[in-house]
CSV table of C-alpha atoms in Angstrom, one decimal:
chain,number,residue,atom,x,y,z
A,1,UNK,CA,125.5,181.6,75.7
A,2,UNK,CA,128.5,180.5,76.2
A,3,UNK,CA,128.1,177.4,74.6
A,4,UNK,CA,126.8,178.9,71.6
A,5,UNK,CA,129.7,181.2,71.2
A,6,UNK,CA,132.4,178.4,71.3
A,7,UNK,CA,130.3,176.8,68.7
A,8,UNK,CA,130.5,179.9,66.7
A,9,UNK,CA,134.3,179.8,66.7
A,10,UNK,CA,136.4,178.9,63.8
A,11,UNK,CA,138.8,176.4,64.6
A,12,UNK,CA,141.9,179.5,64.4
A,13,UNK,CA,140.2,181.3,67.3
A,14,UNK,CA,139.4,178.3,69.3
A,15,UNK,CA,143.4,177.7,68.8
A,16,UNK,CA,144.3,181.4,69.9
A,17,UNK,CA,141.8,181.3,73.0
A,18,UNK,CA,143.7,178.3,73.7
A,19,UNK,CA,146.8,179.2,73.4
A,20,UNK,CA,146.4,182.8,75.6
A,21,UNK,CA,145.1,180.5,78.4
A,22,UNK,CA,147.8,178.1,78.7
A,23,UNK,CA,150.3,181.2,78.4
A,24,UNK,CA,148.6,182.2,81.9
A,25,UNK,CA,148.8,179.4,83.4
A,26,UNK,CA,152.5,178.7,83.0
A,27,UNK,CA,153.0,182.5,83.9
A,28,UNK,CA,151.2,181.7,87.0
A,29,UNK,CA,153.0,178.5,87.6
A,30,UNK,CA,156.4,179.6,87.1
A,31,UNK,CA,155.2,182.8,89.8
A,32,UNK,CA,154.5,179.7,92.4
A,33,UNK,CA,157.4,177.3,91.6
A,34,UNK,CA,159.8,181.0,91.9
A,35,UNK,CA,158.5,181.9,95.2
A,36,UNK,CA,158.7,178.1,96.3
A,37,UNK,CA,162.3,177.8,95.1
A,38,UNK,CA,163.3,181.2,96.9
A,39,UNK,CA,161.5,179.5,100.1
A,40,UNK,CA,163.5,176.6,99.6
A,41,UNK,CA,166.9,178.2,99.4
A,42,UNK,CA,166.7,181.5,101.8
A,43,UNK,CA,164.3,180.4,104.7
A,44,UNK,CA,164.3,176.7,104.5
A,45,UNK,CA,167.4,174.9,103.3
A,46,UNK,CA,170.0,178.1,104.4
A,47,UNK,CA,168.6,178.2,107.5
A,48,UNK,CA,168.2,174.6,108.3
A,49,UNK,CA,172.8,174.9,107.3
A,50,UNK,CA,173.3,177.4,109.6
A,51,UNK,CA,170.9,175.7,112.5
A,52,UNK,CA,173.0,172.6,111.8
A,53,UNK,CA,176.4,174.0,112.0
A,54,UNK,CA,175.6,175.5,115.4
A,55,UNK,CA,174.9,172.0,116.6
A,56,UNK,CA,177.1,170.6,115.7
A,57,UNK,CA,179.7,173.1,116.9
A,58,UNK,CA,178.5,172.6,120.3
A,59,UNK,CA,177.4,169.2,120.0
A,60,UNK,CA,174.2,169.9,121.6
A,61,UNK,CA,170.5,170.1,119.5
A,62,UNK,CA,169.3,172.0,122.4
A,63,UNK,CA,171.7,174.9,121.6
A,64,UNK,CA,169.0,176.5,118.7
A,65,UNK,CA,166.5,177.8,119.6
A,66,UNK,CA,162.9,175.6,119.4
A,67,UNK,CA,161.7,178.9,117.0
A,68,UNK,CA,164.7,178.9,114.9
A,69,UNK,CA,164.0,175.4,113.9
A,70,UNK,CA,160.3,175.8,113.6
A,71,UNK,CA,161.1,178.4,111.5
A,72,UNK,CA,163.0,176.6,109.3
A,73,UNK,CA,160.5,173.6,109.0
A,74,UNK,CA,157.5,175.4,108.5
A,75,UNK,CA,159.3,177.2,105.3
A,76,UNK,CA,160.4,174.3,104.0
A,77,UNK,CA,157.3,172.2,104.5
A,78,UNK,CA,154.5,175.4,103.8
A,79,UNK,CA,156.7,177.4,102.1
A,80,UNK,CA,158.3,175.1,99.8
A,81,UNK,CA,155.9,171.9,99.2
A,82,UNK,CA,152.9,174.2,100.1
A,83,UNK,CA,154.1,176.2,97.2
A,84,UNK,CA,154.8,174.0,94.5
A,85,UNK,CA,151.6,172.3,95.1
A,86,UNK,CA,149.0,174.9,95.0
A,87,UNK,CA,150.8,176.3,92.3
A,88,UNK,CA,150.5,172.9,89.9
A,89,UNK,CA,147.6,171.8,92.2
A,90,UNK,CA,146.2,175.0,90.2
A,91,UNK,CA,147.6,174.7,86.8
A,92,UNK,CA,146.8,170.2,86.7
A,93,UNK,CA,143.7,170.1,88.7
A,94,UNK,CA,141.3,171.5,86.5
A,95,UNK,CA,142.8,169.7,83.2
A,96,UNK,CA,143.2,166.4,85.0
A,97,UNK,CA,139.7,165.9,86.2
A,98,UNK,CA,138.4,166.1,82.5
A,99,UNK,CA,137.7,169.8,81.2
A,100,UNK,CA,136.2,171.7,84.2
A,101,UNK,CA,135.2,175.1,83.4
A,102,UNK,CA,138.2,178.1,83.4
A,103,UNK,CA,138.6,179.8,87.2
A,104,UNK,CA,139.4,183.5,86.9
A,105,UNK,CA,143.5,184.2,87.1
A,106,UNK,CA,143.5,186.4,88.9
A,107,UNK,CA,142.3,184.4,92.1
A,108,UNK,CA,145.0,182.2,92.1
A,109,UNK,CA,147.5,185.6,91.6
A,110,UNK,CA,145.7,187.0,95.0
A,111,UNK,CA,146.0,183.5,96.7
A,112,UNK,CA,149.4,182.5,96.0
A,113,UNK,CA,150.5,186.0,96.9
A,114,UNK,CA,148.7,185.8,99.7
A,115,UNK,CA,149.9,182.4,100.6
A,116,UNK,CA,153.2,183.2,100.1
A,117,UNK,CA,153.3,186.5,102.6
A,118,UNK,CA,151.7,184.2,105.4
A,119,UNK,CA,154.6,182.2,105.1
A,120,UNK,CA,157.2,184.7,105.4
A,121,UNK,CA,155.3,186.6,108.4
A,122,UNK,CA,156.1,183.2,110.2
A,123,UNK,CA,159.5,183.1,109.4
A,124,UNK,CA,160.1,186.8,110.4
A,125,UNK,CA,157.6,186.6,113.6
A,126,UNK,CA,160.3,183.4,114.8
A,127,UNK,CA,163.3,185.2,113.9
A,128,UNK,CA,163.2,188.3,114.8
A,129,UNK,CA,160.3,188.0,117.8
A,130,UNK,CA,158.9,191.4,116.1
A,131,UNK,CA,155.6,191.8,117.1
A,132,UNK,CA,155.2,188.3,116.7
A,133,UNK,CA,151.8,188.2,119.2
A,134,UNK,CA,150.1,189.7,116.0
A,135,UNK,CA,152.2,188.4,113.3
A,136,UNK,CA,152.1,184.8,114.3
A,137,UNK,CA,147.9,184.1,114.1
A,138,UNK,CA,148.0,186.8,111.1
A,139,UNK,CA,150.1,184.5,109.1
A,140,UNK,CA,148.0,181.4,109.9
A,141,UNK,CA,144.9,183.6,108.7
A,142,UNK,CA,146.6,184.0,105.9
A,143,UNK,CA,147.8,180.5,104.9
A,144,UNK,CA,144.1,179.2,105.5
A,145,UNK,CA,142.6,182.0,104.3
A,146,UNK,CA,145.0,180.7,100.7
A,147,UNK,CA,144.3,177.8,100.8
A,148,UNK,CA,140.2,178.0,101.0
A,149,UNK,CA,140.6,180.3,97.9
A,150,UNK,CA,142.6,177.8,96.3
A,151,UNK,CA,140.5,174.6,97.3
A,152,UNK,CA,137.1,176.6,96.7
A,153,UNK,CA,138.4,177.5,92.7
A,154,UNK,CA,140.0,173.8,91.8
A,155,UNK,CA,136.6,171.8,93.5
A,156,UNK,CA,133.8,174.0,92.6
A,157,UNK,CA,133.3,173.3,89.0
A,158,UNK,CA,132.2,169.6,88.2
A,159,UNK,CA,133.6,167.9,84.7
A,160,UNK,CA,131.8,169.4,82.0
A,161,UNK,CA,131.9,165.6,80.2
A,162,UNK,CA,128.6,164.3,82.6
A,163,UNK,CA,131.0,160.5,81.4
A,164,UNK,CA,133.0,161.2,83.9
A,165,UNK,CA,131.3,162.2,86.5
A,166,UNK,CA,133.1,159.1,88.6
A,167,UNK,CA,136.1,160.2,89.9
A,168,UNK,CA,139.5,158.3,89.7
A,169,UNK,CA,141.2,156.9,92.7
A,170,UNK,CA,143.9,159.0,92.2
A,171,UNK,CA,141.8,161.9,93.1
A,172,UNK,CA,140.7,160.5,96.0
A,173,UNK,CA,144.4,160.0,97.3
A,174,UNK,CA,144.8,163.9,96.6
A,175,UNK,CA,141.6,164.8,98.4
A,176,UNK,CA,142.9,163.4,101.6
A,177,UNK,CA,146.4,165.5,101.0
A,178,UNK,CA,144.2,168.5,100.7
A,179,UNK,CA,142.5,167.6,103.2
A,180,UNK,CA,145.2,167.3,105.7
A,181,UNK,CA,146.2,170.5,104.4
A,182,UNK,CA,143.4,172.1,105.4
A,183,UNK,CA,143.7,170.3,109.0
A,184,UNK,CA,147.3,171.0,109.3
A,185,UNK,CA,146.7,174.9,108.8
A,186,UNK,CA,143.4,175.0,111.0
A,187,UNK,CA,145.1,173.4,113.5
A,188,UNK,CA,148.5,176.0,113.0
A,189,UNK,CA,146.2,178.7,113.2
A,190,UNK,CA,144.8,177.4,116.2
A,191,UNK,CA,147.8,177.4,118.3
A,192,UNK,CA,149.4,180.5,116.6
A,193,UNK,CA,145.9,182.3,118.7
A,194,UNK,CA,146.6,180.2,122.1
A,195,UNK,CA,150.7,180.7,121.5
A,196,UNK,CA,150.0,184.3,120.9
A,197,UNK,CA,147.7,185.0,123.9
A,198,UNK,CA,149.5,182.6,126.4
A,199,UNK,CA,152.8,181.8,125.8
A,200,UNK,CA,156.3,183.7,126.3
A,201,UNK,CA,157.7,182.8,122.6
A,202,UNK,CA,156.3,181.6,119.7
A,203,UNK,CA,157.9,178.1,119.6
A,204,UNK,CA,155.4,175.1,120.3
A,205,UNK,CA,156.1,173.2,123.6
A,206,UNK,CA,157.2,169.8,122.2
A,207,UNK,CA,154.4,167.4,122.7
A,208,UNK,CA,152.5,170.2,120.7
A,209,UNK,CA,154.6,170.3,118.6
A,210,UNK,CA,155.0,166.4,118.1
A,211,UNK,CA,151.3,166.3,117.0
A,212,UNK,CA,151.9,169.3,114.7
A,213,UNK,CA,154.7,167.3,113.1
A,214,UNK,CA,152.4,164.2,112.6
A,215,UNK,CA,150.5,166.6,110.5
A,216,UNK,CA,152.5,168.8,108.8
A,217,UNK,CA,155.2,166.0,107.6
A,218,UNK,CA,153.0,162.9,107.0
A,219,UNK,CA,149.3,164.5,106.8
A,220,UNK,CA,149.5,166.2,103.5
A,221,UNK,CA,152.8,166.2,101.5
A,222,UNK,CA,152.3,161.9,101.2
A,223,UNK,CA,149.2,161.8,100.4
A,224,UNK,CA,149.7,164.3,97.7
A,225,UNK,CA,152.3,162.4,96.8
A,226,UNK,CA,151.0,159.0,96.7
A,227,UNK,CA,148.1,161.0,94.6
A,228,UNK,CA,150.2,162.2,91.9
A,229,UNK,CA,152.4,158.9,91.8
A,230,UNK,CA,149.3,156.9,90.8
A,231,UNK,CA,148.1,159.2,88.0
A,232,UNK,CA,151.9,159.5,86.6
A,233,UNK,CA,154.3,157.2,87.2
A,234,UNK,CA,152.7,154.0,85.1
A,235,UNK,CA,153.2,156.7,82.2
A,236,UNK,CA,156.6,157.7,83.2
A,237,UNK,CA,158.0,154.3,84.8
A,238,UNK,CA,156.2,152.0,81.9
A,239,UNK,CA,154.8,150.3,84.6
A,240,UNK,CA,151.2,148.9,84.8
A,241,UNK,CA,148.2,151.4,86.5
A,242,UNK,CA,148.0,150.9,90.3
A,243,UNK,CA,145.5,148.2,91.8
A,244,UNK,CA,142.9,150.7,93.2
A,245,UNK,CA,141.4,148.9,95.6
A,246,UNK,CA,144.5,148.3,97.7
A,247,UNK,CA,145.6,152.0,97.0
A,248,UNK,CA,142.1,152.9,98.9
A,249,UNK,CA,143.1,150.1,102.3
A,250,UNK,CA,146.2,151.8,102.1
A,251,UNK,CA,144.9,155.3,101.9
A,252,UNK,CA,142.3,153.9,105.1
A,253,UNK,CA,145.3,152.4,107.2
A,254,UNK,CA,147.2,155.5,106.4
A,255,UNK,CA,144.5,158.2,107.8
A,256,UNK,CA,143.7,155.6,111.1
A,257,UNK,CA,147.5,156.2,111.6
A,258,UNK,CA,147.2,160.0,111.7
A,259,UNK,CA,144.2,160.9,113.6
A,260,UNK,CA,146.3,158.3,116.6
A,261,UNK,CA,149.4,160.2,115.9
A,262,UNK,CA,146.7,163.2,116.6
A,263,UNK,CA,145.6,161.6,120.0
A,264,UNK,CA,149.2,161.0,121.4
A,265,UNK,CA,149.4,157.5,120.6
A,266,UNK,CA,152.8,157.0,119.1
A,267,UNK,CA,153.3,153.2,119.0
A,268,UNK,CA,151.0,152.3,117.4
A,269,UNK,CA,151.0,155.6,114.9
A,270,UNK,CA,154.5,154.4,113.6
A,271,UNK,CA,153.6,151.1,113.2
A,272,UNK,CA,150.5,151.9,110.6
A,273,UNK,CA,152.3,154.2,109.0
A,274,UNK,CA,155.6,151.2,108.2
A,275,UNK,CA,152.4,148.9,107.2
A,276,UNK,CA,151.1,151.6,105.0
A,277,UNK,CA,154.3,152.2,103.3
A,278,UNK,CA,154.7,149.0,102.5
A,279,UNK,CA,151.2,148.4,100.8
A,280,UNK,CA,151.6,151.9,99.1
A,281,UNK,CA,154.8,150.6,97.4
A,282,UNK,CA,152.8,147.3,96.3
A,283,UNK,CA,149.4,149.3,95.2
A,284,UNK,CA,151.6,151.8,92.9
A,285,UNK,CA,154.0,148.8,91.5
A,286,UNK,CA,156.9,151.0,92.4
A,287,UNK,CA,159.0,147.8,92.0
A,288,UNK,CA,157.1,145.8,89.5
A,289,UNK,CA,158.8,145.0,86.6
A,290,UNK,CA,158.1,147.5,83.7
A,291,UNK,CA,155.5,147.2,80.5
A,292,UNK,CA,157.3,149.0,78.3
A,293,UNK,CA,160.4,151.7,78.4
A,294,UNK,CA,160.2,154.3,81.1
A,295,UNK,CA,159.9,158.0,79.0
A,296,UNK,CA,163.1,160.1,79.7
A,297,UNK,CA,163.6,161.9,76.7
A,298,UNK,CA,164.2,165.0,77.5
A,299,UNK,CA,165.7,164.6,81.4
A,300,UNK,CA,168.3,162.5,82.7
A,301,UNK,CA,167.9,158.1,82.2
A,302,UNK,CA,168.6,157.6,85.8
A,303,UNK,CA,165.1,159.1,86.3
A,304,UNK,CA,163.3,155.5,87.3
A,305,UNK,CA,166.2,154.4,89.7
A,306,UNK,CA,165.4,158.0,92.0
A,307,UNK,CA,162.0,158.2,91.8
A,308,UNK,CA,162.1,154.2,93.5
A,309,UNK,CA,164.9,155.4,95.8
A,310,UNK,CA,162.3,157.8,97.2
A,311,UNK,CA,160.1,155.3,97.9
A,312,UNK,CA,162.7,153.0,99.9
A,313,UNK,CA,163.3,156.1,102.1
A,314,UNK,CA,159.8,156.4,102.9
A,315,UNK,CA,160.0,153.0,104.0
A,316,UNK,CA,163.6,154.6,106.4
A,317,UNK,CA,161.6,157.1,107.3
A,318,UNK,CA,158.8,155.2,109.1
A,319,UNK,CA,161.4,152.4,110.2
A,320,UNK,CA,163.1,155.1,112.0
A,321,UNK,CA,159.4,156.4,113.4
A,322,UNK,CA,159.1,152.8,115.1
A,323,UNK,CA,162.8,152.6,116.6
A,324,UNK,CA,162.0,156.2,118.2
A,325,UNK,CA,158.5,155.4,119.4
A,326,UNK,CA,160.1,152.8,121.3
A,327,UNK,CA,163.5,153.9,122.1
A,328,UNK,CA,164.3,155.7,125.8
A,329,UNK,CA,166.0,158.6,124.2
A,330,UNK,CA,164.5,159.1,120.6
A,331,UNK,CA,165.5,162.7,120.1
A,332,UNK,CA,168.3,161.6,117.2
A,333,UNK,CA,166.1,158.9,116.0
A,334,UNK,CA,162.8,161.2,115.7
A,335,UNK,CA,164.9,163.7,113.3
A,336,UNK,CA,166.7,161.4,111.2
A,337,UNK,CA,163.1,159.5,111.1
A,338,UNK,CA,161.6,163.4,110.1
A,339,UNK,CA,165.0,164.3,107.6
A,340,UNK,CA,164.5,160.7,105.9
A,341,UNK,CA,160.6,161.6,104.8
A,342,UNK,CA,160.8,165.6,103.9
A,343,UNK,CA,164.7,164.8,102.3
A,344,UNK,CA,164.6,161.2,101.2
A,345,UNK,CA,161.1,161.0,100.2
A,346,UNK,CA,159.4,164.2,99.6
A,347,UNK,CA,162.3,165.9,98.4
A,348,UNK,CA,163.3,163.6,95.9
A,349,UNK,CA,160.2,162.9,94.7
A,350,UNK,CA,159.8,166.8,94.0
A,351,UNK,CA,163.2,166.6,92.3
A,352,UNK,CA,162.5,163.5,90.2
A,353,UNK,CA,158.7,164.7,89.0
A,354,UNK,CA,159.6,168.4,89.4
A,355,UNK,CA,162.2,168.1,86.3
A,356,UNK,CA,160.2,165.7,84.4
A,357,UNK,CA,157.1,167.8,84.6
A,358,UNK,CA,157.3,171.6,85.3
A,359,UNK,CA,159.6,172.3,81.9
A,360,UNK,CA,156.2,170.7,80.2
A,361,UNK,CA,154.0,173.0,82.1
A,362,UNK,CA,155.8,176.2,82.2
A,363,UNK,CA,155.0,176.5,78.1
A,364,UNK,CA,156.1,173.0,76.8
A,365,UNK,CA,159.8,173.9,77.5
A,366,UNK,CA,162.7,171.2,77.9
A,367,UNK,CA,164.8,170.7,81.0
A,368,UNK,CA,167.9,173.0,80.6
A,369,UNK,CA,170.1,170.4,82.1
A,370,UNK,CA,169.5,166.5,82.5
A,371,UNK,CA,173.1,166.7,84.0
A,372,UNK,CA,172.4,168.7,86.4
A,373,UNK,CA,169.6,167.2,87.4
A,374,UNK,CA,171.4,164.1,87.6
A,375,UNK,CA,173.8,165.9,89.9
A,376,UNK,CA,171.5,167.4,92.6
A,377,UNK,CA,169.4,164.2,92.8
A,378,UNK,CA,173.1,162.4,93.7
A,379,UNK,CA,174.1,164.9,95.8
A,380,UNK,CA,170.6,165.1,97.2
A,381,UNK,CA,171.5,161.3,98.1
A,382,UNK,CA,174.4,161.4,99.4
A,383,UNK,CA,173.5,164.3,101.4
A,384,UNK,CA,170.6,162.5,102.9
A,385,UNK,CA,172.8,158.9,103.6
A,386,UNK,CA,175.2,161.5,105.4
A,387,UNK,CA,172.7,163.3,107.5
A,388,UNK,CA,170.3,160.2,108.6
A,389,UNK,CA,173.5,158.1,109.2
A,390,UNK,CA,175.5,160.8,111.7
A,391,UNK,CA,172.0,162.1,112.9
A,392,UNK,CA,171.2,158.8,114.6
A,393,UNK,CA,175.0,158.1,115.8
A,394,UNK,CA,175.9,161.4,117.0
A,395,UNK,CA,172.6,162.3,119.2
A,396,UNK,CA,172.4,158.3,120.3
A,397,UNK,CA,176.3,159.2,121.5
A,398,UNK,CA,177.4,156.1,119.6
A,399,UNK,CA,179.9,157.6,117.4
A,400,UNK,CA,181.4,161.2,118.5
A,401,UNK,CA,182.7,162.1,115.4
A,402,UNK,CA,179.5,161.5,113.5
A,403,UNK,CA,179.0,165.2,114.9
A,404,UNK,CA,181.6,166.5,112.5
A,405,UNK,CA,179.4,165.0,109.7
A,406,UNK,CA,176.5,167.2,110.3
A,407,UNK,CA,178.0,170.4,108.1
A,408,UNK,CA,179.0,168.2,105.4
A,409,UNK,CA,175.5,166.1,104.8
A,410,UNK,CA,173.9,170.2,105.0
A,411,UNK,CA,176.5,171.0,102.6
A,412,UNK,CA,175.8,168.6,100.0
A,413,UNK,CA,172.3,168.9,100.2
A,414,UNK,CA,172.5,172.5,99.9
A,415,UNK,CA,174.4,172.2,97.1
A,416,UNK,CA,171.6,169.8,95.5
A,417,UNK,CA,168.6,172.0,96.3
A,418,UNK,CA,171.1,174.9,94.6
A,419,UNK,CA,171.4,172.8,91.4
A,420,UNK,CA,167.8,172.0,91.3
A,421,UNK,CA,167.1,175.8,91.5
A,422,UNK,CA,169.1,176.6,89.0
A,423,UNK,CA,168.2,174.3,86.5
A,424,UNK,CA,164.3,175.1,87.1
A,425,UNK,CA,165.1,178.5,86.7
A,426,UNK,CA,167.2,178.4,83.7
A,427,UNK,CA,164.3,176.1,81.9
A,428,UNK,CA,161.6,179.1,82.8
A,429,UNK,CA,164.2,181.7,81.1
A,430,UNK,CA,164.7,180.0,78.1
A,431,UNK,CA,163.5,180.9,74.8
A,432,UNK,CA,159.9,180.4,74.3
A,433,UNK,CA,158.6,177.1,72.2
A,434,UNK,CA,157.2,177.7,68.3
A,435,UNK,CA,153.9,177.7,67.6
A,436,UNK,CA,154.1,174.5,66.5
A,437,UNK,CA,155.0,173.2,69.7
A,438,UNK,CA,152.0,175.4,71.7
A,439,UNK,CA,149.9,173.4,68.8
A,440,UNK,CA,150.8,170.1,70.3
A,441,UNK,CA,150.3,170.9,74.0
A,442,UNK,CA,147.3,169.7,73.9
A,443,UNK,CA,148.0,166.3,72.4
A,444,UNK,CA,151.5,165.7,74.8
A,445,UNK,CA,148.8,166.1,77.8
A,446,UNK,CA,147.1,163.5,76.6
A,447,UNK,CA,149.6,161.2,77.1
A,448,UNK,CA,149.8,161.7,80.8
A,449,UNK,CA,146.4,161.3,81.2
């Protein structure tokens, strides 16, 4: 029947029902990138500035509270990455994997609202300690409880073209991010239950917490990462497409290094993850030379250089991961190691992509500002060089006055992730595109594909 009926269609009304649809899903996009950026700025990134001034102040990271900074993580990482990634995991998905049938709307609406009130019941449960015995395994019920809506609507519909039934090897990068998603929020929802029935506060003891974190910042957001790098960046960077097969050893070294991390077994964790960053940066041809120009019309020209800097602080980040698996005191080494990945890497991967591809989505819009953007992905930098640097030399007691720099390196980034907000924000406000332009949506989506 419903074949029939879109055969029946005149190609005006085909246009219309296509039109109304992509109208929903930038509306729903731009509802998930909002409530990520307001994550990003209020919870996460303010925060994680006034967390930081307080140690530095007293020169001590033992000063905040384990729940404060928890707090602050798990909004930045869930409530911020999380975000953004079910919200253009739902609006890409679907059209990326080759025409699969329309989901109903209205379930991502009641998952990402739902998502996003698990996240702030975390944040207010390790605040404020209000009833945080219920709150604490409510909000983890929640997040899964999101998530499964969210993985259930994008997976359950197979290509409608039976010629591509085989699926890329991009996909299969982004099915291990999902699915250390999914094992990162059973496994949050697991100890939210034990913390709330035996504990005396709802931080994680800290080799708890130390397998969390193996999960949480290297089990999903790279993956995801990695995913979306191989279907986009040949397009973006002019580069060739990724040698698949050693994208897939890399994706295998990669998960052996996680489920050790899970087990305790740091060494060794650190070392596969270094090995795997390597081969990812060889499989992707993040530093091959280019096939033709990189496409930055529209956003700033320094796009290529950032999007690679990411990549070399991925390589920092597990670097660092080695030096503190093997150092006597690693505390300083294990957060500039942590600051390097979810700053250097994730972040500016998010603001490098996130610019070049959310105007497109949210109705075929341009970037309000390639100068700002250029000035939150430097400051972003800088901000990042700062914190790393004085992270390692102040809580290694090499340098005291790297503890003065801590305030700054927030500052700048704060300012960065403030620029990035705004520019997002201003592209979602301004004036929609002609009809001419929602005509060739369709056609500009090719090209990425």
């Amino acid at each position: 029947m419903h074949a029939a009926t879109q055969i029946s269609e005149t190609p005006e009304q085909i246009f219309e029902r296509t039109k109304a649809r992509e109208i929903q899903l930038s509306r729903l996009l731009v509802f998930y990138i909002t409530g990520g950026l307001l994550f990003m700025l209020l919870p996460g990134t303010f925060l994680g500035v006034w967390n930081l001034v307080f140690i530095s102040g007293r020169r001590a990271a033992e000063s905040i509270s384990p729940a404060w900074i928890q707090a602050h993580g798990h909004a930045q990482v869930l409530g911020w990455i999380g975000t953004f990634i079910l919200g253009i995991g739902y609006y890409s998905i679907p059209k990326l994997r080759g025409g699969m049938k329309p989901y109903a709307i209205w379930s991502a609406w009641f998952a990402g609202s739902m998502w996003m009130s698990g996240v702030l019941l975390r944040w207010l449960a390790n605040i404020y300690l209000w009833h945080w015995r219920v709150l604490l395994p409510l909000s983890a019920a929640m997040e899964l409880a999101a998530f499964l809506t969210f993985f259930r609507t994008v997976s359950q519909h197979k290509p409608q073209d039976s010629g591509k039934q085989k699926l890329e090897t991009w996909v299969f990068v982004v099915i291990a991010g999902a699915v250390g998603l999914l094992a990162t929020l059973t496994f949050n929802l697991g100890v939210s239950v034990w913390l709330a029935r035996s504990a005396s506060n709802p931080a994680l003891p800290q080799p708890l917490d130390q397998r969390f974190l193996v999960l949480a910042a290297w089990g999903f957001m790279v993956p995801f990462i990695w995913g979306f790098s191989a279907k986009w960046l040949p397009t973006f960077l002019g580069t060739c497409s990724p040698n698949a097969r050693w994208l897939l050893w890399t994706l295998a070294v990669y998960e052996s290094a996680i489920l050790l991390g899970l087990a305790g077994l740091f060494r060794i964790t650190t070392i596969l993850i270094l090995l795997a960053s390597l081969l990812v940066i060889y499989a992707l041809r993040i530093v091959a030379a280019s096939e033709g120009p990189p496409k930055t019309g529209g956003i700033h020209p320094s796009f290529p250089f950032f999007v690679r800097s990411a990549y070399l602080w991925l390589i920092v980040a597990a670097s660092l991961g080695v030096c503190a698996a093997n150092a006597r005191n690693p505390s300083g080494i294990w957060g500039a190691s942590r600051h390097a990945l979810t700053v250097g890497f994730v972040s500016m991967m998010v603001f490098t992509i996130g610019q070049r591809v959310l105007p497109a989505f949210s109705g075929m819009k341009m970037l309000f500002s390639p100068t700002l953007m250029f000035a939150c992905l430097l400051l972003l930098s800088l901000g990042c060089v700062l914190r790393v640097s004085s992270e390692v030399l102040a809580y290694q007691d090499i340098v005291a006055a790297a503890w003065k720099w801590l305030p700054y390196s927030a500052l700048l980034e704060l300012t960065a992730v403030t620029l990035f907000a705004i520019n997002l924000i201003a592209t979602f406000l301004s004036d929609p595109p002609s009809l001419q332009a929602l005509s060739g949506k369709l056609r500009r989506h090719r090209s990425m594909d």
